[in-house]
Amino acid sequence: MVDYKSLGLVNTRDMFSRAVDGNYAIPAFNFNNLEQLQAIIKASSELRSPVILQVSKGARNYANPTLLRYMAQGAVEYAKELGCKHPEICLHLDHGDSFELCKDCVDMGFSSVMIDGSALSFEDNIALTKKVVEYAHQFDVTVEGELGVLAGVEDEVSAEESHYTRPEEVIEFTSKTGVDSLAISIGTSHGAYKFTPEQCTVDPQTGRLVPPPLAFDVLEEIEKKLPGFPIVLHGSSSVPQEYVDIINANGGKLKAAVGIPEEQLRKATKSAVCKINIDSDSRLAFTAAVRKVFNDKPAEFDPRKYCGPARDLMEEMYKHKIVNVLGSDHKLANCE
């Protein structure tokens, strides 16, 4: 059993409470490799932002659970080395699909886990989520549950159609499970292809696809029923078109990729939404930088020469999200 506090990590309870009160959101950035982790820690440390390092089941298997534990511990020490004396870094399991996986993550030093029972019946979702909560809370590990289904594809998570969260279910779900936060579905979606062209309109000036607006009426109803309760948005990458353009100009084939407009995410942060998940944007930034190097310098074979520019572009993107979308900069409990 590894106590996450011995790794220097924190859970989400205090950071979420401050975010709800302060009308901003905590960045939850997925990572799969060293360069992503370096970029996340450099951006959040320089800007004195709390941060959630998210790891999916697939990413955990890719990295190796033991190496991942030491990477998280190293991230805390790296933040301090960068001058952030009191970092607030959470290691979070994204879309856990079983009690056994969540338990293993708790036992291996995760400070927060998500159990995604959204594909189950309402009753079975409650039962599974409650089981995870009862185990995790013994070790002060926070738990995120989910109601509603997001469309799209991301790692092992896949659904063709979304189903909005039913506001009438949220009180019963949170009270019976004891979850610390709730992921809801209001129109966000996983992956870089969040909407079909048929769901979008076309901007007459740019010719780009414009996605449908988020269902803020559903969010408002949930807030009325759960005042002040921490709400999470998954699938919230904006799919920056400049990255898509670089990828396509350098041999890529990303057609009709479209994400969530940043102004809608900024609006969400003024509500009880205190955690916003971003994954695809960092993948796009990484891929854009790598493709450009390979196209400009086809003889290059030193990974540092193409992973380095990828890391720099991701760091730039993370900083933009922290300052201009989430508003979490300089929100550490102690910004020294």
Coordinates of N, CA, C and O in Angstrom, one line a residue, residues 40-137:
I40 N 3.2 19.8 -18.6 CA 2.1 20.1 -17.6 C 2.7 20.7 -16.3 O 2.2 21.7 -15.8
I41 N 3.8 20.1 -15.8 CA 4.4 20.6 -14.6 C 5.0 22.0 -14.8 O 4.9 22.9 -13.9
K42 N 5.7 22.2 -15.9 CA 6.3 23.5 -16.2 C 5.2 24.6 -16.2 O 5.4 25.7 -15.6
A43 N 4.1 24.3 -16.9 CA 3.1 25.3 -17.1 C 2.4 25.6 -15.8 O 2.2 26.8 -15.4
S44 N 2.0 24.5 -15.1 CA 1.2 24.8 -13.8 C 2.1 25.4 -12.7 O 1.7 26.2 -11.9
S45 N 3.4 25.0 -12.7 CA 4.3 25.5 -11.7 C 4.6 27.0 -11.9 O 4.5 27.8 -11.0
E46 N 4.9 27.3 -13.1 CA 5.2 28.7 -13.4 C 4.0 29.6 -13.1 O 4.1 30.8 -12.7
L47 N 2.8 29.1 -13.4 CA 1.6 29.9 -13.2 C 0.9 29.7 -11.9 O -0.1 30.3 -11.6
R48 N 1.6 28.9 -11.0 CA 1.1 28.7 -9.7 C -0.4 28.2 -9.7 O -1.3 28.7 -9.0
S49 N -0.6 27.2 -10.5 CA -2.0 26.6 -10.6 C -2.0 25.2 -10.0 O -1.1 24.4 -10.3
P50 N -3.1 24.9 -9.3 CA -3.3 23.5 -8.9 C -3.5 22.7 -10.2 O -3.9 23.3 -11.2
V51 N -3.2 21.4 -10.2 CA -3.3 20.7 -11.4 C -3.6 19.2 -11.1 O -3.2 18.7 -10.1
I52 N -4.4 18.6 -12.0 CA -4.7 17.2 -11.9 C -4.1 16.4 -13.1 O -4.3 16.8 -14.2
L53 N -3.2 15.5 -12.7 CA -2.6 14.6 -13.7 C -3.5 13.4 -13.9 O -3.7 12.6 -13.0
Q54 N -4.1 13.4 -15.1 CA -5.0 12.3 -15.3 C -4.4 11.2 -16.1 O -3.6 11.4 -17.1
V55 N -4.7 9.9 -15.7 CA -4.2 8.8 -16.3 C -5.4 7.8 -16.6 O -6.1 7.4 -15.7
S56 N -5.5 7.5 -17.9 CA -6.6 6.5 -18.2 C -6.0 5.1 -18.0 O -4.8 4.9 -17.7
K57 N -6.9 4.1 -18.0 CA -6.5 2.7 -17.9 C -5.5 2.3 -18.9 O -4.5 1.7 -18.6
G58 N -5.7 2.8 -20.2 CA -4.7 2.5 -21.2 C -3.4 3.1 -21.0 O -2.3 2.6 -21.2
A59 N -3.4 4.4 -20.5 CA -2.1 5.1 -20.3 C -1.4 4.5 -19.1 O -0.2 4.5 -19.1
R60 N -2.1 4.0 -18.1 CA -1.5 3.4 -17.0 C -0.8 2.1 -17.4 O 0.4 1.8 -17.0
N61 N -1.4 1.4 -18.3 CA -0.8 0.1 -18.8 C 0.4 0.5 -19.7 O 1.4 -0.2 -19.6
Y62 N 0.3 1.6 -20.4 CA 1.4 2.0 -21.3 C 2.6 2.4 -20.5 O 3.8 2.1 -20.8
A63 N 2.4 3.1 -19.4 CA 3.5 3.7 -18.7 C 4.1 2.7 -17.7 O 5.3 2.8 -17.4
N64 N 3.3 1.7 -17.2 CA 3.6 0.8 -16.2 C 3.3 1.4 -14.8 O 3.7 2.5 -14.5
P65 N 2.4 0.8 -14.0 CA 1.9 1.3 -12.7 C 3.1 1.7 -11.8 O 3.0 2.8 -11.1
T66 N 4.1 1.0 -11.7 CA 5.2 1.3 -10.8 C 6.0 2.5 -11.3 O 6.2 3.4 -10.5
L67 N 6.3 2.6 -12.6 CA 7.0 3.7 -13.1 C 6.1 5.0 -12.9 O 6.6 6.1 -12.6
L68 N 4.8 4.8 -13.1 CA 3.9 5.9 -13.0 C 3.9 6.5 -11.6 O 3.9 7.8 -11.4
R69 N 4.0 5.7 -10.6 CA 4.0 6.2 -9.2 C 5.2 7.1 -9.0 O 5.1 8.2 -8.5
Y70 N 6.4 6.6 -9.5 CA 7.6 7.4 -9.3 C 7.6 8.7 -10.2 O 8.2 9.7 -9.9
M71 N 6.9 8.6 -11.4 CA 6.8 9.8 -12.2 C 6.0 10.9 -11.5 O 6.3 12.1 -11.6
A72 N 4.9 10.4 -10.8 CA 4.1 11.4 -10.1 C 4.9 12.0 -8.9 O 4.9 13.2 -8.7
Q73 N 5.7 11.2 -8.2 CA 6.5 11.7 -7.1 C 7.6 12.6 -7.7 O 7.8 13.7 -7.1
G74 N 8.1 12.3 -8.8 CA 9.1 13.1 -9.5 C 8.5 14.5 -9.9 O 9.2 15.5 -9.9
A75 N 7.2 14.4 -10.4 CA 6.6 15.6 -10.8 C 6.5 16.6 -9.7 O 6.7 17.9 -9.9
V76 N 6.2 16.2 -8.5 CA 6.1 17.0 -7.3 C 7.5 17.7 -7.0 O 7.6 18.9 -6.8
E77 N 8.5 16.9 -7.1 CA 9.9 17.4 -6.8 C 10.3 18.3 -7.9 O 11.0 19.3 -7.7
Y78 N 9.9 18.0 -9.2 CA 10.2 18.9 -10.3 C 9.6 20.3 -10.1 O 10.2 21.3 -10.4
A79 N 8.3 20.3 -9.7 CA 7.6 21.5 -9.5 C 8.4 22.4 -8.4 O 8.5 23.6 -8.6
K80 N 8.8 21.8 -7.4 CA 9.6 22.5 -6.3 C 10.9 23.0 -6.9 O 11.3 24.2 -6.6
E81 N 11.5 22.2 -7.7 CA 12.8 22.6 -8.4 C 12.6 23.8 -9.3 O 13.5 24.7 -9.4
L82 N 11.4 23.9 -9.8 CA 11.0 25.1 -10.7 C 10.7 26.3 -9.9 O 10.3 27.3 -10.5
G83 N 10.7 26.2 -8.6 CA 10.4 27.4 -7.8 C 9.0 27.4 -7.2 O 8.7 28.4 -6.5
C84 N 8.2 26.4 -7.4 CA 6.9 26.3 -6.8 C 7.0 25.6 -5.5 O 7.0 24.3 -5.5
K85 N 7.1 26.3 -4.4 CA 7.4 25.7 -3.1 C 6.3 24.8 -2.6 O 6.5 23.8 -1.8
H86 N 5.0 25.1 -2.9 CA 3.9 24.4 -2.4 C 3.0 23.9 -3.5 O 1.8 24.4 -3.6
P87 N 3.4 23.0 -4.4 CA 2.6 22.6 -5.5 C 1.4 21.8 -5.0 O 1.4 21.1 -3.9
E88 N 0.3 21.9 -5.7 CA -0.9 21.0 -5.5 C -1.1 20.2 -6.7 O -1.7 20.6 -7.7
I89 N -0.6 18.9 -6.6 CA -0.7 18.0 -7.7 C -1.5 16.8 -7.3 O -1.2 16.1 -6.3
C90 N -2.5 16.5 -8.1 CA -3.3 15.3 -7.8 C -3.1 14.3 -8.9 O -3.0 14.6 -10.1
L91 N -2.9 13.0 -8.6 CA -2.8 11.9 -9.6 C -4.2 11.2 -9.6 O -4.6 10.7 -8.6
H92 N -4.8 11.3 -10.8 CA -6.2 10.9 -10.9 C -6.4 9.8 -11.9 O -5.9 9.9 -13.1
L93 N -7.2 8.8 -11.6 CA -7.5 7.8 -12.6 C -8.7 8.3 -13.4 O -9.8 8.6 -12.8
D94 N -8.6 8.3 -14.7 CA -9.7 8.8 -15.6 C -10.4 7.6 -16.1 O -9.9 6.6 -16.6
H95 N -11.8 7.6 -16.0 CA -12.6 6.5 -16.5 C -12.3 5.1 -16.0 O -12.1 4.2 -16.8
G96 N -12.1 5.0 -14.7 CA -12.0 3.6 -14.2 C -13.2 2.8 -14.5 O -14.3 3.3 -14.3
D97 N -13.0 1.6 -14.9 CA -14.2 0.8 -15.4 C -14.5 -0.4 -14.5 O -15.4 -1.2 -14.8
S98 N -13.8 -0.5 -13.3 CA -14.1 -1.6 -12.4 C -13.6 -1.2 -11.0 O -12.8 -0.4 -10.8
F99 N -14.2 -1.9 -10.0 CA -13.8 -1.7 -8.6 C -12.3 -2.1 -8.5 O -11.6 -1.4 -7.8
E100 N -12.0 -3.2 -9.1 CA -10.6 -3.8 -9.0 C -9.6 -2.8 -9.5 O -8.5 -2.6 -8.9
L101 N -9.8 -2.1 -10.6 CA -8.9 -1.1 -11.2 C -8.8 0.1 -10.2 O -7.7 0.5 -9.9
C102 N -9.9 0.6 -9.7 CA -9.9 1.7 -8.8 C -9.1 1.3 -7.5 O -8.3 2.1 -7.0
K103 N -9.4 0.2 -7.0 CA -8.7 -0.3 -5.8 C -7.2 -0.3 -6.0 O -6.4 0.1 -5.2
D104 N -6.8 -0.9 -7.1 CA -5.4 -1.0 -7.4 C -4.7 0.4 -7.5 O -3.6 0.5 -7.1
C105 N -5.4 1.3 -8.1 CA -4.9 2.7 -8.2 C -4.7 3.3 -6.8 O -3.7 4.0 -6.5
V106 N -5.7 3.1 -6.0 CA -5.7 3.7 -4.6 C -4.5 3.0 -3.9 O -3.7 3.7 -3.2
D107 N -4.3 1.7 -4.1 CA -3.2 1.0 -3.4 C -1.8 1.4 -3.9 O -0.8 1.3 -3.2
M108 N -1.8 2.0 -5.2 CA -0.5 2.3 -5.8 C -0.2 3.8 -5.7 O 0.7 4.3 -6.3
G109 N -1.0 4.6 -4.9 CA -0.6 5.9 -4.6 C -1.4 7.0 -5.4 O -1.1 8.2 -5.3
F110 N -2.5 6.6 -6.1 CA -3.3 7.7 -6.7 C -4.1 8.4 -5.6 O -4.5 7.8 -4.6
S111 N -4.2 9.7 -5.7 CA -4.9 10.5 -4.7 C -6.4 10.7 -5.1 O -7.1 11.3 -4.3
S112 N -6.8 10.3 -6.3 CA -8.2 10.5 -6.7 C -8.5 9.4 -7.8 O -7.6 9.1 -8.6
V113 N -9.7 8.9 -7.8 CA -10.1 8.0 -8.8 C -11.4 8.3 -9.4 O -12.3 8.9 -8.6
M114 N -11.7 8.0 -10.6 CA -13.0 8.1 -11.2 C -13.5 6.7 -11.5 O -12.8 5.8 -12.0
I115 N -14.7 6.4 -11.0 CA -15.4 5.2 -11.4 C -16.5 5.5 -12.4 O -17.4 6.3 -12.0
D116 N -16.4 5.0 -13.6 CA -17.4 5.4 -14.6 C -18.4 4.2 -14.8 O -18.1 3.3 -15.5
G117 N -19.5 4.3 -14.1 CA -20.6 3.4 -14.3 C -21.7 3.9 -15.1 O -22.8 3.4 -15.0
S118 N -21.4 4.9 -16.0 CA -22.5 5.6 -16.7 C -23.2 4.7 -17.7 O -24.3 4.9 -18.1
A119 N -22.5 3.6 -18.1 CA -23.1 2.7 -19.1 C -24.0 1.6 -18.4 O -24.7 0.9 -19.1
L120 N -24.0 1.6 -17.1 CA -24.8 0.7 -16.3 C -26.2 1.2 -16.1 O -26.4 2.4 -16.3
S121 N -27.1 0.4 -15.5 CA -28.4 1.0 -15.1 C -28.1 1.9 -13.9 O -27.0 1.9 -13.3
F122 N -29.1 2.8 -13.6 CA -28.9 3.7 -12.6 C -28.6 3.1 -11.2 O -27.7 3.5 -10.5
E123 N -29.3 2.0 -10.9 CA -29.1 1.3 -9.7 C -27.8 0.6 -9.6 O -27.1 0.7 -8.6
D124 N -27.3 0.0 -10.7 CA -26.0 -0.6 -10.7 C -24.9 0.4 -10.7 O -23.8 0.1 -10.1
N125 N -25.1 1.5 -11.3 CA -24.1 2.6 -11.2 C -23.9 3.1 -9.8 O -22.8 3.3 -9.3
I126 N -25.0 3.2 -9.1 CA -25.0 3.6 -7.7 C -24.2 2.6 -6.8 O -23.3 2.9 -6.0
A127 N -24.5 1.3 -7.1 CA -23.9 0.2 -6.3 C -22.4 0.2 -6.5 O -21.6 0.1 -5.5
L128 N -22.0 0.3 -7.7 CA -20.6 0.2 -8.1 C -19.8 1.4 -7.5 O -18.8 1.3 -6.9
T129 N -20.4 2.6 -7.7 CA -19.8 3.8 -7.3 C -19.6 3.8 -5.8 O -18.6 4.2 -5.2
K130 N -20.7 3.4 -5.1 CA -20.7 3.4 -3.6 C -19.6 2.5 -3.1 O -18.9 2.8 -2.1
K131 N -19.4 1.3 -3.8 CA -18.3 0.4 -3.4 C -17.0 1.0 -3.5 O -16.1 0.8 -2.6
V132 N -16.7 1.7 -4.6 CA -15.4 2.4 -4.8 C -15.2 3.5 -3.7 O -14.2 3.6 -3.1
V133 N -16.3 4.3 -3.5 CA -16.2 5.3 -2.5 C -15.8 4.8 -1.1 O -15.0 5.3 -0.4
E134 N -16.5 3.7 -0.7 CA -16.3 3.2 0.6 C -14.8 2.7 0.8 O -14.3 2.9 1.9
Y135 N -14.3 2.2 -0.3 CA -12.9 1.7 -0.2 C -11.9 2.9 -0.2 O -11.0 3.0 0.6
A136 N -12.1 3.8 -1.2 CA -11.2 4.9 -1.4 C -11.2 5.9 -0.2 O -10.1 6.4 0.3
H137 N -12.3 6.1 0.4 CA -12.4 7.1 1.5 C -11.7 6.6 2.8 O -11.3 7.4 3.6

